[in-house]
CSV table of C-alpha atoms in Angstrom, one decimal:
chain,number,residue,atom,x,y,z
A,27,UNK,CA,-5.7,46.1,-19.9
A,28,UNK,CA,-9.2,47.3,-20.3
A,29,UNK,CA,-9.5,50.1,-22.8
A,30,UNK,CA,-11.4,53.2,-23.3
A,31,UNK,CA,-11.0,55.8,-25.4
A,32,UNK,CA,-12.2,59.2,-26.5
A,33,UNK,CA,-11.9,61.0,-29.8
A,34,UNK,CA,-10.9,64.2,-28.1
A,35,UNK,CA,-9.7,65.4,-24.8
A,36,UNK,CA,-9.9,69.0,-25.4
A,37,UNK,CA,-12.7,70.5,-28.0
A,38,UNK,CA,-14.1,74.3,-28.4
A,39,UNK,CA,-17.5,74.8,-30.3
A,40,UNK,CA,-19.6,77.6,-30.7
A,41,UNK,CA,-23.2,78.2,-29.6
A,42,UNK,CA,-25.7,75.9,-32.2
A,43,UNK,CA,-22.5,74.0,-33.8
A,44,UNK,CA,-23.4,70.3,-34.1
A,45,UNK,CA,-21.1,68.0,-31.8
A,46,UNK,CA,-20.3,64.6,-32.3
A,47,UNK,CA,-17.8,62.9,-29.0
A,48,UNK,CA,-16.8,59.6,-29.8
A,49,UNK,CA,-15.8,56.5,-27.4
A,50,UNK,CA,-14.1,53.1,-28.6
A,51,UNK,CA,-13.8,50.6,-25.9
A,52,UNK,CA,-11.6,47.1,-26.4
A,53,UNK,CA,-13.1,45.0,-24.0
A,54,UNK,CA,-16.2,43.2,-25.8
A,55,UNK,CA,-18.4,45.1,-23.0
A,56,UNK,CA,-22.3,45.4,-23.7
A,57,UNK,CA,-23.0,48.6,-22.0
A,58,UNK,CA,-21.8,51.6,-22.3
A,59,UNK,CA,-22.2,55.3,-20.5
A,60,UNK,CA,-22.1,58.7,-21.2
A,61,UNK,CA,-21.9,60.9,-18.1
A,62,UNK,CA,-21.1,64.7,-17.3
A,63,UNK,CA,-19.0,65.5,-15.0
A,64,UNK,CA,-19.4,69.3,-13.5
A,65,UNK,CA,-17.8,70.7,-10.2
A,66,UNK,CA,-19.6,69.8,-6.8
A,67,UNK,CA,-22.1,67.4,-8.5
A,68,UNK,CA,-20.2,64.2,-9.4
A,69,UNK,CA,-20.8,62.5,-12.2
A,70,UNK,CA,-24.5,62.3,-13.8
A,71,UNK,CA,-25.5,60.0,-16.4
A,72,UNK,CA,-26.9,61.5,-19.4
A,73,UNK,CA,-27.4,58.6,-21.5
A,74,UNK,CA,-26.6,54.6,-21.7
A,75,UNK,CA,-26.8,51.9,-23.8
A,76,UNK,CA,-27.1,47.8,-22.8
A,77,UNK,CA,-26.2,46.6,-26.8
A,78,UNK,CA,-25.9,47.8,-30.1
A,79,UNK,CA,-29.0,50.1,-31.4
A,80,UNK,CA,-29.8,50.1,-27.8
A,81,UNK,CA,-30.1,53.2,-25.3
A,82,UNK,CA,-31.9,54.2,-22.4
A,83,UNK,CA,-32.0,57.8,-20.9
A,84,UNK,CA,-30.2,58.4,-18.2
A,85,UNK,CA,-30.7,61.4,-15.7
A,86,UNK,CA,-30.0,64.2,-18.0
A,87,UNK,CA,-30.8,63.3,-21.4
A,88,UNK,CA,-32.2,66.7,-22.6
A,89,UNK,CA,-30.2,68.3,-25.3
A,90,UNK,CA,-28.4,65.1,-25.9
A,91,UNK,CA,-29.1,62.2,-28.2
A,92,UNK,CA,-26.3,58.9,-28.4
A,93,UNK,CA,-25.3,56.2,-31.6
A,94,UNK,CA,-24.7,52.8,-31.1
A,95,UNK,CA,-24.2,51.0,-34.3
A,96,UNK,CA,-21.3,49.0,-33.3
A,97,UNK,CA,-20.7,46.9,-30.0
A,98,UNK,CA,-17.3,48.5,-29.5
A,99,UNK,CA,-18.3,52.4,-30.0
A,100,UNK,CA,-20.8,54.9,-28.9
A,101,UNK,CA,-21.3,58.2,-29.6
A,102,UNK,CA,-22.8,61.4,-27.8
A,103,UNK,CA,-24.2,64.1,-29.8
A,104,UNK,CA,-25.3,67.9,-29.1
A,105,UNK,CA,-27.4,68.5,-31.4
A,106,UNK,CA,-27.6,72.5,-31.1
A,107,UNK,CA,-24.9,73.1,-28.8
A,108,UNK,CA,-25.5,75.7,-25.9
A,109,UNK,CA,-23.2,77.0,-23.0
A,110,UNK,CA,-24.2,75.3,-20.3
A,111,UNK,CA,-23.2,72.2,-22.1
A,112,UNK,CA,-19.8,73.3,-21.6
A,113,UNK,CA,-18.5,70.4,-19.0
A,114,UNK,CA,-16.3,67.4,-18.6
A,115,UNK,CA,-17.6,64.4,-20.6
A,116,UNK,CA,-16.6,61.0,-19.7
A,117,UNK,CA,-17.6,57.9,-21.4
A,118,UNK,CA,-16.9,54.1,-19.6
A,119,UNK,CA,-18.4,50.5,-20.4
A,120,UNK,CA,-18.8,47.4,-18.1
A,121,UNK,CA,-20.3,43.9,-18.8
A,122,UNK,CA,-23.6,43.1,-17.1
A,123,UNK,CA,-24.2,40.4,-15.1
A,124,UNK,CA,-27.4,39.4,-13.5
A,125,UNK,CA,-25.8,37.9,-9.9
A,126,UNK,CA,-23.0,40.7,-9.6
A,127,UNK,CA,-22.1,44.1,-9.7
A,128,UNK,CA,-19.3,45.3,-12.4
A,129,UNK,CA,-16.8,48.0,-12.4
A,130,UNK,CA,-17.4,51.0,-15.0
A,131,UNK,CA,-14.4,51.4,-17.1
A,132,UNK,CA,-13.8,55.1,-18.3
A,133,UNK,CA,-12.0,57.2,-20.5
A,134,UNK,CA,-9.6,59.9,-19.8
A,135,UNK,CA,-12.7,62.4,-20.4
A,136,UNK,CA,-13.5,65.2,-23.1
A,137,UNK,CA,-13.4,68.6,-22.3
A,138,UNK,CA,-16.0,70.2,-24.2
A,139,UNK,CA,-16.2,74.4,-24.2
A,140,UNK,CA,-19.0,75.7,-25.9
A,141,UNK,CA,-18.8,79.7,-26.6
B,15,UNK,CA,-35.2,59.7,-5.7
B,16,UNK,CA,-31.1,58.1,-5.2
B,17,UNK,CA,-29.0,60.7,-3.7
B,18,UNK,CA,-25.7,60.5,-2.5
B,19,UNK,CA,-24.0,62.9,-0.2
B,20,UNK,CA,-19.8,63.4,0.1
B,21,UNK,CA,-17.9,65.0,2.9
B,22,UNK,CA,-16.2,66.9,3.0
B,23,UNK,CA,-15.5,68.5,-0.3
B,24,UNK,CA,-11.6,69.7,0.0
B,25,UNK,CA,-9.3,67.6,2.3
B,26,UNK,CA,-5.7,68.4,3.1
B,27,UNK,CA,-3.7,65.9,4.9
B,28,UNK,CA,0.2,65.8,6.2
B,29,UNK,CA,1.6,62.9,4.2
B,30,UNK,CA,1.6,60.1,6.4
B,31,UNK,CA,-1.5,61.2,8.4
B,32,UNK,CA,-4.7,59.3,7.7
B,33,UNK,CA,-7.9,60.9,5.8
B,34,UNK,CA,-11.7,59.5,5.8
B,35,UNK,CA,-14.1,60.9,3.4
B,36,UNK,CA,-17.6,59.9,4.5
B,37,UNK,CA,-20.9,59.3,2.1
B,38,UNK,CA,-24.8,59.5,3.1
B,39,UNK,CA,-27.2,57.3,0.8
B,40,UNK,CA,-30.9,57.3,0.5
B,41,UNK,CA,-32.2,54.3,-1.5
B,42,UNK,CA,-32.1,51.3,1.2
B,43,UNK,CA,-32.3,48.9,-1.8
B,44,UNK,CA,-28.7,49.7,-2.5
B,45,UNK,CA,-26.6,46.9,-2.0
B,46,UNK,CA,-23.5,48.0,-3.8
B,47,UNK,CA,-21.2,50.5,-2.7
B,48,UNK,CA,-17.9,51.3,-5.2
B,49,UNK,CA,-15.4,53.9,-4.4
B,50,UNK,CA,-13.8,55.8,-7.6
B,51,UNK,CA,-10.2,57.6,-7.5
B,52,UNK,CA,-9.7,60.2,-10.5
B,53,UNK,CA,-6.2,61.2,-10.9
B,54,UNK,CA,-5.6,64.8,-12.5
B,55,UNK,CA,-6.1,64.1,-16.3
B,56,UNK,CA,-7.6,60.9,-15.9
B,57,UNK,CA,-11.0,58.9,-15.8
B,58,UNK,CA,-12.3,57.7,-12.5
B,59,UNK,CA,-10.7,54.1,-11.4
B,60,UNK,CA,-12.2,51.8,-9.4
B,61,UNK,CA,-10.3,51.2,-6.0
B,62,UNK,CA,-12.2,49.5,-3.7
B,63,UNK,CA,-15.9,48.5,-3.3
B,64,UNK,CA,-18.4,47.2,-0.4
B,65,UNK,CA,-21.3,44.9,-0.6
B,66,UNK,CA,-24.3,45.7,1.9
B,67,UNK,CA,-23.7,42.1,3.4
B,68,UNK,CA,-20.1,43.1,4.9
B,69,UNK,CA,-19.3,45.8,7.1
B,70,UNK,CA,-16.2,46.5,6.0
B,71,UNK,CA,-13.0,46.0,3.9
B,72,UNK,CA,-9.2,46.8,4.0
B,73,UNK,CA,-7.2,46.6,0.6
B,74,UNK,CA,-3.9,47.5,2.0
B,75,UNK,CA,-4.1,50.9,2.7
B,76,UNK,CA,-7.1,51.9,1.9
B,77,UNK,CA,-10.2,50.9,3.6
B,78,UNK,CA,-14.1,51.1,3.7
B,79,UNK,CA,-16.8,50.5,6.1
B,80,UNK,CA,-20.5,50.3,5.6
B,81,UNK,CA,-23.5,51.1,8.3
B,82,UNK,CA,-26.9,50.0,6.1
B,83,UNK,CA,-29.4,50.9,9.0
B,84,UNK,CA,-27.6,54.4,9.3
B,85,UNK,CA,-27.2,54.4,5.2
B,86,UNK,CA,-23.1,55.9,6.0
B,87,UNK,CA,-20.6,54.5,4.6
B,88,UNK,CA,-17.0,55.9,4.8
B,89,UNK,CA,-13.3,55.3,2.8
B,90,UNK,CA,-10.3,55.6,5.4
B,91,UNK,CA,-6.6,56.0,3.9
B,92,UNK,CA,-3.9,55.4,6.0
B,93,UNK,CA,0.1,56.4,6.2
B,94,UNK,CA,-0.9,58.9,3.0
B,95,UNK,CA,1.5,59.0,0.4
B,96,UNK,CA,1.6,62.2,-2.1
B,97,UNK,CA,0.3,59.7,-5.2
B,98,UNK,CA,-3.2,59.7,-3.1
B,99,UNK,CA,-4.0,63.2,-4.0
B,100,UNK,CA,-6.7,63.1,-6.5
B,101,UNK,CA,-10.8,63.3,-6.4
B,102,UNK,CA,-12.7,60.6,-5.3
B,103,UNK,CA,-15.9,59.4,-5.4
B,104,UNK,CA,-17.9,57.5,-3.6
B,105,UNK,CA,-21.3,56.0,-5.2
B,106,UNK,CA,-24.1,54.0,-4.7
B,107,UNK,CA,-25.4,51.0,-7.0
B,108,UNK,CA,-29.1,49.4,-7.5
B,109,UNK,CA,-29.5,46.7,-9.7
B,110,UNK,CA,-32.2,47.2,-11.9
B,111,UNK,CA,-32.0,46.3,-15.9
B,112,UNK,CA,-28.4,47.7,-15.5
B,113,UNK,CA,-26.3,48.9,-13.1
B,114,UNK,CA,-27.0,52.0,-12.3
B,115,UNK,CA,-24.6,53.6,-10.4
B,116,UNK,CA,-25.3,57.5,-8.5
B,117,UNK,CA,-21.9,59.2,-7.3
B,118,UNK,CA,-21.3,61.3,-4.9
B,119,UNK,CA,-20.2,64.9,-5.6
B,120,UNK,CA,-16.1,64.1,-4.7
B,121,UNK,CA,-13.6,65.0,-2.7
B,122,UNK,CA,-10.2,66.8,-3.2
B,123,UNK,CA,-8.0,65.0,-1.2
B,124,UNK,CA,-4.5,66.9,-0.9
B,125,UNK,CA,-1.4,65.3,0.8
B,126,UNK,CA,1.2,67.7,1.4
B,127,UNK,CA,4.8,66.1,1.6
């Protein structure tokens, strides 16, 4: 079974703290996602990454920065951390390739409440 | 830009009635269509998906159907059980130098036993 896990399902920080959410996936795949997920708007991506000291920004990078330096983890960090960064985070990976769609695999989700 | 529109939002159902959940894209280049089911607690799971070359699919229970020149596409459950209740999400995928993939906003589905 495809893995994916999150350092954290539950986490309280207060305004400007530094936050660091990690995800470990077991599958060998070569991208990765961080996405928010808030309450009658889905899931949006905030940041991705295709390999290892790779990213790309996704729809809501601001306030947000991510670490790959190995394959199998990727971290998202809050620099300054702010209330309306309080959400649902979820992280999932998937392999790429170039003739067919993959699905995402994601974690169980961090919930992340900033005061 | 890729938008995807879910309806409706909440859904109650009798168990053993049927519920469709219905989703309105905007970028015809889609070609991928992948419905998600998040269980309370959980990460979203794939359960199904649609390719813009077939109008529609039946896993079982569950099924989808896809209309490209209208840009709908819709998920239909059938004989509901109580283990269906849970969000879903329905999403759109371009391929571009990933896969990037836009959700819809969910659905609550409830099936009351």
């Amino acid at each position: 079974d495809v893995k994916v896990t999150q350092s954290s399902r539950y986490l309280v920080k207060r305004t400007g703290e530094k936050v660091f959410l990690e995800c470990v996936q077991d599958m060998d795949h070569e991208n990765m996602f961080w996405y928010r997920q808030d309450p009658g708007l889905g899931l949006r991506l905030i940041y991705f990454s295709y390999d290892v000291k790779m990213k790309e920004k996704g729809d809501i990078p601001e306030g947000y920065s991510v670490s790959r330096e190995k394959k199998e983890r990727f971290s998202l960090i809050l620099e300054s951390a702010s209330t309306n960064q309080t959400s649902m985070y979820l992280c999932a990976s998937t392999n790429w390739t170039s003739g067919s769609y993959n699905e995402q695999f994601f974690g169980p989700g961090t919930r992340l409440t900033v005061l | 830009g890729e938008n995807v529109e879910q309806h409706p939002s909440t859904l109650s159902v009798q168990e053993g009635d049927s519920a469709v959940i219905k989703c309105t894209y905007s970028d015809s280049a889609s070609n991928y269509f992948p419905w998600y089911k998040q269980e309370l607690g959980k990460g979203p799971q794939l359960i199904i998906d649609i390719r813009s070359n077939v109008g529609e699919k039946k896993d079982q229970r569950i099924a989808v159907t896809l209309n490209k020149t209208a840009k709908h596409f819709s998920l239909h459950i059938t004989e509901t059980q109580p283990e269906d209740s849970a969000v879903y999400f329905c999403a759109e995928a371009l391929k571009t130098s990933y896969d990037k993939v836009i959700f819809g906003p969910g659905t609550s589905l409830s099936v009351i036993p």
